PDB file of C-alpha atoms in Angstrom:
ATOM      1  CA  UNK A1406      -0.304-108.417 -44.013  1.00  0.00           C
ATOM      2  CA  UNK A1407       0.843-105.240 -43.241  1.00  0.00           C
ATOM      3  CA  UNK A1408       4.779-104.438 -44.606  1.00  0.00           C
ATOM      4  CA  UNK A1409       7.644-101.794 -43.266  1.00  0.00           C
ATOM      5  CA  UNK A1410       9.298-100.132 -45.751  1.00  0.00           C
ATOM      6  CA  UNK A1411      13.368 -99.314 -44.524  1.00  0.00           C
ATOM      7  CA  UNK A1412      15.779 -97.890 -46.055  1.00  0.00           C
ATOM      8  CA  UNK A1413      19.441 -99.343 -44.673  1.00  0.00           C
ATOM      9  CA  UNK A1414      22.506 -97.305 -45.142  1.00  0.00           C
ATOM     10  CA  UNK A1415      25.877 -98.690 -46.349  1.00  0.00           C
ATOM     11  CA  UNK A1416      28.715 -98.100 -48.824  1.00  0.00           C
ATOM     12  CA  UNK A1417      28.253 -99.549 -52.228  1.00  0.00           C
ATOM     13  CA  UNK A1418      30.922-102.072 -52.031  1.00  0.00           C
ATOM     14  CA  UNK A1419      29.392-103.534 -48.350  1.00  0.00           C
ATOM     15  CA  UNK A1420      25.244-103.359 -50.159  1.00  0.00           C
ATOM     16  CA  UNK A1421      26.554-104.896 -53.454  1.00  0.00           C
ATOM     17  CA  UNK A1422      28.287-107.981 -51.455  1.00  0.00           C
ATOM     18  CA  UNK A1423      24.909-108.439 -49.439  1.00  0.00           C
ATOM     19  CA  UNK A1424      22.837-109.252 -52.695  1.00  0.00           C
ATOM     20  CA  UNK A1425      25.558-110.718 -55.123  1.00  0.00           C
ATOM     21  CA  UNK A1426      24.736-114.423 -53.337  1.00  0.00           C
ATOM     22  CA  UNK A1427      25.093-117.095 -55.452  1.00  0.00           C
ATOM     23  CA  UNK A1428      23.926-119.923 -53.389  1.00  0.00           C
ATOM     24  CA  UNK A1429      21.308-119.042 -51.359  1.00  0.00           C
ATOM     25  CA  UNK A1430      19.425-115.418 -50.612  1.00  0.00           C
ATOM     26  CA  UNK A1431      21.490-112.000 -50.178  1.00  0.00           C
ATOM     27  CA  UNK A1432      21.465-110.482 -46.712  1.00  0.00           C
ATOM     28  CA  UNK A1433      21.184-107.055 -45.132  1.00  0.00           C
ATOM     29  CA  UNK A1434      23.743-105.963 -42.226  1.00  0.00           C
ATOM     30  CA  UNK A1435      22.707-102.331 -40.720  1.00  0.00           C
ATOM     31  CA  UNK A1436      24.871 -99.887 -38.183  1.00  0.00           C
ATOM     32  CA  UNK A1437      28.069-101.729 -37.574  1.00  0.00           C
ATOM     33  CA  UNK A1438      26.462-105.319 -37.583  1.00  0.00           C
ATOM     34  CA  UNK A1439      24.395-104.776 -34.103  1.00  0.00           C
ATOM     35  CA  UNK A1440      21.664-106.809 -33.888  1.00  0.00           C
ATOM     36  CA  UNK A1441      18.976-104.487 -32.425  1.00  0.00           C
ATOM     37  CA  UNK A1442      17.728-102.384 -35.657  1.00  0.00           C
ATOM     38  CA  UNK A1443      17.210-105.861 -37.077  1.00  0.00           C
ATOM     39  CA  UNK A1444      15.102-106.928 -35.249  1.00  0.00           C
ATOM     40  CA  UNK A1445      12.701-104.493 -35.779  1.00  0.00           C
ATOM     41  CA  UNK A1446      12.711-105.876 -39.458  1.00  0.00           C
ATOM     42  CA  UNK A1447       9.920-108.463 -40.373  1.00  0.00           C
ATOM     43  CA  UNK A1448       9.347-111.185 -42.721  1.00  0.00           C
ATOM     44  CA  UNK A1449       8.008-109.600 -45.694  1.00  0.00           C
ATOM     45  CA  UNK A1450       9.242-106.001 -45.177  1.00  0.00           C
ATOM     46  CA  UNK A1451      10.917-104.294 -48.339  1.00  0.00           C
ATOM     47  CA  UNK A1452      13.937-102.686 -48.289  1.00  0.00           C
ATOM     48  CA  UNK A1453      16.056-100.635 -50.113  1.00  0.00           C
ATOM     49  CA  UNK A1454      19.750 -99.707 -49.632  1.00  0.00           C
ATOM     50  CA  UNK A1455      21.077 -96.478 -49.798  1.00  0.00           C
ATOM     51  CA  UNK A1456      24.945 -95.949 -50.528  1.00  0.00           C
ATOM     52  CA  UNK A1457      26.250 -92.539 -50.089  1.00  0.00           C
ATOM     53  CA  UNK A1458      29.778 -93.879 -51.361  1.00  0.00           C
ATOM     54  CA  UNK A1459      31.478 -96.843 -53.273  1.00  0.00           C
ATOM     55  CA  UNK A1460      33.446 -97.352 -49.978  1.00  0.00           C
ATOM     56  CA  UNK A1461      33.217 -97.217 -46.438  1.00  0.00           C
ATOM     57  CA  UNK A1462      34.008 -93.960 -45.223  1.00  0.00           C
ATOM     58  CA  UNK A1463      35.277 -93.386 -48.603  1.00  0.00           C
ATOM     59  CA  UNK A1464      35.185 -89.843 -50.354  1.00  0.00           C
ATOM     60  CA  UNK A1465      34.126 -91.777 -53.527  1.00  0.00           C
ATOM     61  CA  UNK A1466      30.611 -90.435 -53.619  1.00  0.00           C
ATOM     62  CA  UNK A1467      27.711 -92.771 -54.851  1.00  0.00           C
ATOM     63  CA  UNK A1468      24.177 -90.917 -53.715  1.00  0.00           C
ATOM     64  CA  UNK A1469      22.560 -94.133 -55.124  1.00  0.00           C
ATOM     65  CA  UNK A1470      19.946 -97.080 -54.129  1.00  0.00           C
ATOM     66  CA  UNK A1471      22.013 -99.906 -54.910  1.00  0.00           C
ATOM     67  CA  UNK A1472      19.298-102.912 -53.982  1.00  0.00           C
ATOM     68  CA  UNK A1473      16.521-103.412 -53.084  1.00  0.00           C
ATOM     69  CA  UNK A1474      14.142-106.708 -51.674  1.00  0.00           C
ATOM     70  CA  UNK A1475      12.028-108.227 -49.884  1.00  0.00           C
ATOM     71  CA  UNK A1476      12.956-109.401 -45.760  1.00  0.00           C
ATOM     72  CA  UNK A1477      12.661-113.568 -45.882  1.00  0.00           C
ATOM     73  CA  UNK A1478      11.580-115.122 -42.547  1.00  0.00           C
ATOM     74  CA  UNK A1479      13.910-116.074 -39.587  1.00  0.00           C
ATOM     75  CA  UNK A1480      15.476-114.386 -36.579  1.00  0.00           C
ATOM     76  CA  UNK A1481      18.763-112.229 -36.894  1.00  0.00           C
ATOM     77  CA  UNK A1482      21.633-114.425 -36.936  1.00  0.00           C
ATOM     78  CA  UNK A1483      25.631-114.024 -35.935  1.00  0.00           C
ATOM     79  CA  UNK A1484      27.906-114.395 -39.303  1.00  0.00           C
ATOM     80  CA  UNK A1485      32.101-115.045 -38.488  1.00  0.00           C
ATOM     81  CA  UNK A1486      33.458-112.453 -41.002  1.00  0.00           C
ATOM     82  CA  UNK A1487      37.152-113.185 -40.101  1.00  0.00           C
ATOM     83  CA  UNK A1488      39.112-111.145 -37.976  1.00  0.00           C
ATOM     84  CA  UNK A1489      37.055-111.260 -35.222  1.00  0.00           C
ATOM     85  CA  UNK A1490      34.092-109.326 -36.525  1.00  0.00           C
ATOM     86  CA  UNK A1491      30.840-111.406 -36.173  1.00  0.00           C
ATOM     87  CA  UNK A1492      28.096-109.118 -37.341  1.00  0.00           C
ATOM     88  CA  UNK A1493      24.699-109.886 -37.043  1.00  0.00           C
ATOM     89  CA  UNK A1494      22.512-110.303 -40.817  1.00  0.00           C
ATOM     90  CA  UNK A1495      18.515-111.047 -41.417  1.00  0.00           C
ATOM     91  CA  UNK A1496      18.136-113.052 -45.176  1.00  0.00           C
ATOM     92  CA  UNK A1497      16.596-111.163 -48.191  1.00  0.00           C
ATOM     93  CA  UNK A1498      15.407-112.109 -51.304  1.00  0.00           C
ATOM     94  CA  UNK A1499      16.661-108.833 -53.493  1.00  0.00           C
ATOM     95  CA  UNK A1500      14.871-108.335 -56.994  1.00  0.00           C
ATOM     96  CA  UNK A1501      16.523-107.239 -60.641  1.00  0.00           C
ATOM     97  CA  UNK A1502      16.866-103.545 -60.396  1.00  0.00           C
ATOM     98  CA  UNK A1503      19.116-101.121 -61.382  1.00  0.00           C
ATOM     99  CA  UNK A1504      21.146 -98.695 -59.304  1.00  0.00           C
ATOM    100  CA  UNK A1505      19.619 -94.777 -59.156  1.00  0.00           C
ATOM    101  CA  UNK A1506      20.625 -91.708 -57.801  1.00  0.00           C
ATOM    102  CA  UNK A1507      18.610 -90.200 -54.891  1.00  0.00           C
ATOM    103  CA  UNK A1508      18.762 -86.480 -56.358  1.00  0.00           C
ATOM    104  CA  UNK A1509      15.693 -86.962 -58.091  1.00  0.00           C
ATOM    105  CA  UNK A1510      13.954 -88.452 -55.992  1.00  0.00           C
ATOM    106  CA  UNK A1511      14.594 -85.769 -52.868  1.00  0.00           C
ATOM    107  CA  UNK A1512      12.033 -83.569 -53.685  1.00  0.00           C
ATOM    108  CA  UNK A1513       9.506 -85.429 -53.847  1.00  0.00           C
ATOM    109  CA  UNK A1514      10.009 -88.337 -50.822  1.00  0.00           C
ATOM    110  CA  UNK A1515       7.932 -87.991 -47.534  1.00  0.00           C
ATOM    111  CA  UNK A1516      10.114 -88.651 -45.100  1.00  0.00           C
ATOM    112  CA  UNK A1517      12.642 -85.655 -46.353  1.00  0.00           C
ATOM    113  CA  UNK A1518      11.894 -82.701 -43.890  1.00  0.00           C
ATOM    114  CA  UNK A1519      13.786 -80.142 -45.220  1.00  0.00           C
ATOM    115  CA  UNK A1520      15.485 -80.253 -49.018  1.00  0.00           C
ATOM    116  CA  UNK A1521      18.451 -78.260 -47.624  1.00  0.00           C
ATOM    117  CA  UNK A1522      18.836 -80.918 -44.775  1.00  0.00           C
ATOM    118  CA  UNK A1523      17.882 -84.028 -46.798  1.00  0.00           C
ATOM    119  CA  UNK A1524      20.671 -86.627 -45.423  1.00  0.00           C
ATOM    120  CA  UNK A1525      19.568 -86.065 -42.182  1.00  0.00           C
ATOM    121  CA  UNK A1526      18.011 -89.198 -41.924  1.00  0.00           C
ATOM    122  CA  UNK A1527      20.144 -91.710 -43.255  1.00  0.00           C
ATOM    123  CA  UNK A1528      22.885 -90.970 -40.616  1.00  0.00           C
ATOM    124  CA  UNK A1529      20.648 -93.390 -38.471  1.00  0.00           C
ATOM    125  CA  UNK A1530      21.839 -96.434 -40.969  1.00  0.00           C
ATOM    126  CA  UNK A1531      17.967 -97.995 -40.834  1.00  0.00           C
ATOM    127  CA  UNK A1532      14.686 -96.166 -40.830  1.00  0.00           C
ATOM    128  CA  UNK A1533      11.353 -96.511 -41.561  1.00  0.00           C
ATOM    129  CA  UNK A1534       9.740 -94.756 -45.042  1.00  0.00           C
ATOM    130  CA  UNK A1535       6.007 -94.961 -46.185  1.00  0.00           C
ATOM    131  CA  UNK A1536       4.983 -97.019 -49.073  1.00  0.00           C
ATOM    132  CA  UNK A1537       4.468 -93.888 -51.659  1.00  0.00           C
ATOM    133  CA  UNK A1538       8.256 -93.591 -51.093  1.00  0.00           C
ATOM    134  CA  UNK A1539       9.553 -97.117 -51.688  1.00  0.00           C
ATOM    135  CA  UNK A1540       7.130 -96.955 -54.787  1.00  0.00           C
ATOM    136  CA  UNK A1541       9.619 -93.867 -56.060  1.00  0.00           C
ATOM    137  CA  UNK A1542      12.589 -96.003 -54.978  1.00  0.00           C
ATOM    138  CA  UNK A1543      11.623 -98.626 -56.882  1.00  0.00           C
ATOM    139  CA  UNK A1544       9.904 -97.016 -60.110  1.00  0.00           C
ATOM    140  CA  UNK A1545      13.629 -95.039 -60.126  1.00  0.00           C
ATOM    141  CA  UNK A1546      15.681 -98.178 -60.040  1.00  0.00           C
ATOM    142  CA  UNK A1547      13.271-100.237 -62.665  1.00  0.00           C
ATOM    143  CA  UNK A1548      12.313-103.016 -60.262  1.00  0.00           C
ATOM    144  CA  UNK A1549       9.792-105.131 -60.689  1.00  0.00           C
ATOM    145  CA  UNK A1550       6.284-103.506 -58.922  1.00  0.00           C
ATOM    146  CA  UNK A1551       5.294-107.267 -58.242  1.00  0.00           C
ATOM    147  CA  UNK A1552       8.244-108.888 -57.111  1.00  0.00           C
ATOM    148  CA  UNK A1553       7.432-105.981 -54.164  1.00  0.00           C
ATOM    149  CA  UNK A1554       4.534-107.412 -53.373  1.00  0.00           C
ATOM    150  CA  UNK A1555       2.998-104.112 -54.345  1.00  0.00           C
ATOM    151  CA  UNK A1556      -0.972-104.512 -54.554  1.00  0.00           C
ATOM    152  CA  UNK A1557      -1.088-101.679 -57.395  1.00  0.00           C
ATOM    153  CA  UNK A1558       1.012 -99.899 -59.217  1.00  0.00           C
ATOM    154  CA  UNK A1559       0.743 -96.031 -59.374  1.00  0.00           C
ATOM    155  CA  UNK A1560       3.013 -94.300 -61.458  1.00  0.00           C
ATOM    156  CA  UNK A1561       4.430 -91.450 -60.659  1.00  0.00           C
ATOM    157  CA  UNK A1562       5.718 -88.547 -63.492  1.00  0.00           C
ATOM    158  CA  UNK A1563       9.051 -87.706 -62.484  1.00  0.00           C
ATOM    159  CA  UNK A1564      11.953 -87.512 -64.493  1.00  0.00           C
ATOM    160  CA  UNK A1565      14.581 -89.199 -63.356  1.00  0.00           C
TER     161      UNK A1565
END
């Protein structure tokens, strides 16, 4: 089967709440809570969420993956937050792992064009990285190669 690697975007606080479920699997809720970039997300993908801050649109800067998991089957579905906000979420079955900067890792990811310009990306909230890059993800946070459904392991000498 072949798996997506993402990387979603969202303050700590909003990423920690998504995989802090106690009675059931965590969730992931990209760009506002529109349902579109989810559904480009299949059953069995990994991803891994980014936080640039502890807060949304907080100047509490974080830099740090703050989860990371593996995308459970079923469609997209509508969640009644209160207030009126109904945001759309996809289920996820997140693994142990600790949170880790992304300076470390910048130099040496794939998708990261130019080092000057390296946040470039993320300002999309979801997108698409290549497996040698979730591998540095998760070898940085300490997550479990397996629970990943990784078929190897490489390690990679970087100090983090």
């Amino acid at each position: 089967m072949a798996r997506n690697n993402w990387i979603a975007v969202a303050s700590a606080a909003h990423a920690r709440r998504g995989c802090a479920a106690v009675d059931g699997p965590g969730y992931m809720q990209v760009c506002h809570g529109k349902v579109a970039p989810l559904k480009r997300v299949r059953p069995g993908d990994r991803v891994a969420y980014y936080a640039p801050t502890v807060t949304m649109g907080g100047k509490d800067r974080l830099q740090s993956f703050v989860s990371i998991g593996i995308v459970l089957p079923g469609e997209p579905y509508a969640y009644d937050m209160g207030g009126g906000f109904v945001p759309f979420r996809k289920d996820v079955a997140y693994v142990r792992a600790q949170e880790a900067s992304i300076l470390p890792l910048v130099a040496h990811f794939e998708f990261v064009e130019s080092p000057q310009r390296w946040g470039y990306k993320f300002r999309f909230g979801l997108f698409d990285i290549s497996d040698h890059d979730m591998r540095l993800i998760a070898q940085a946070m300490q997550a479990d190669p397996q629970a990943l459904h990784f078929a190897t392991e490489p390690q990679y000498e970087l100090a983090f």
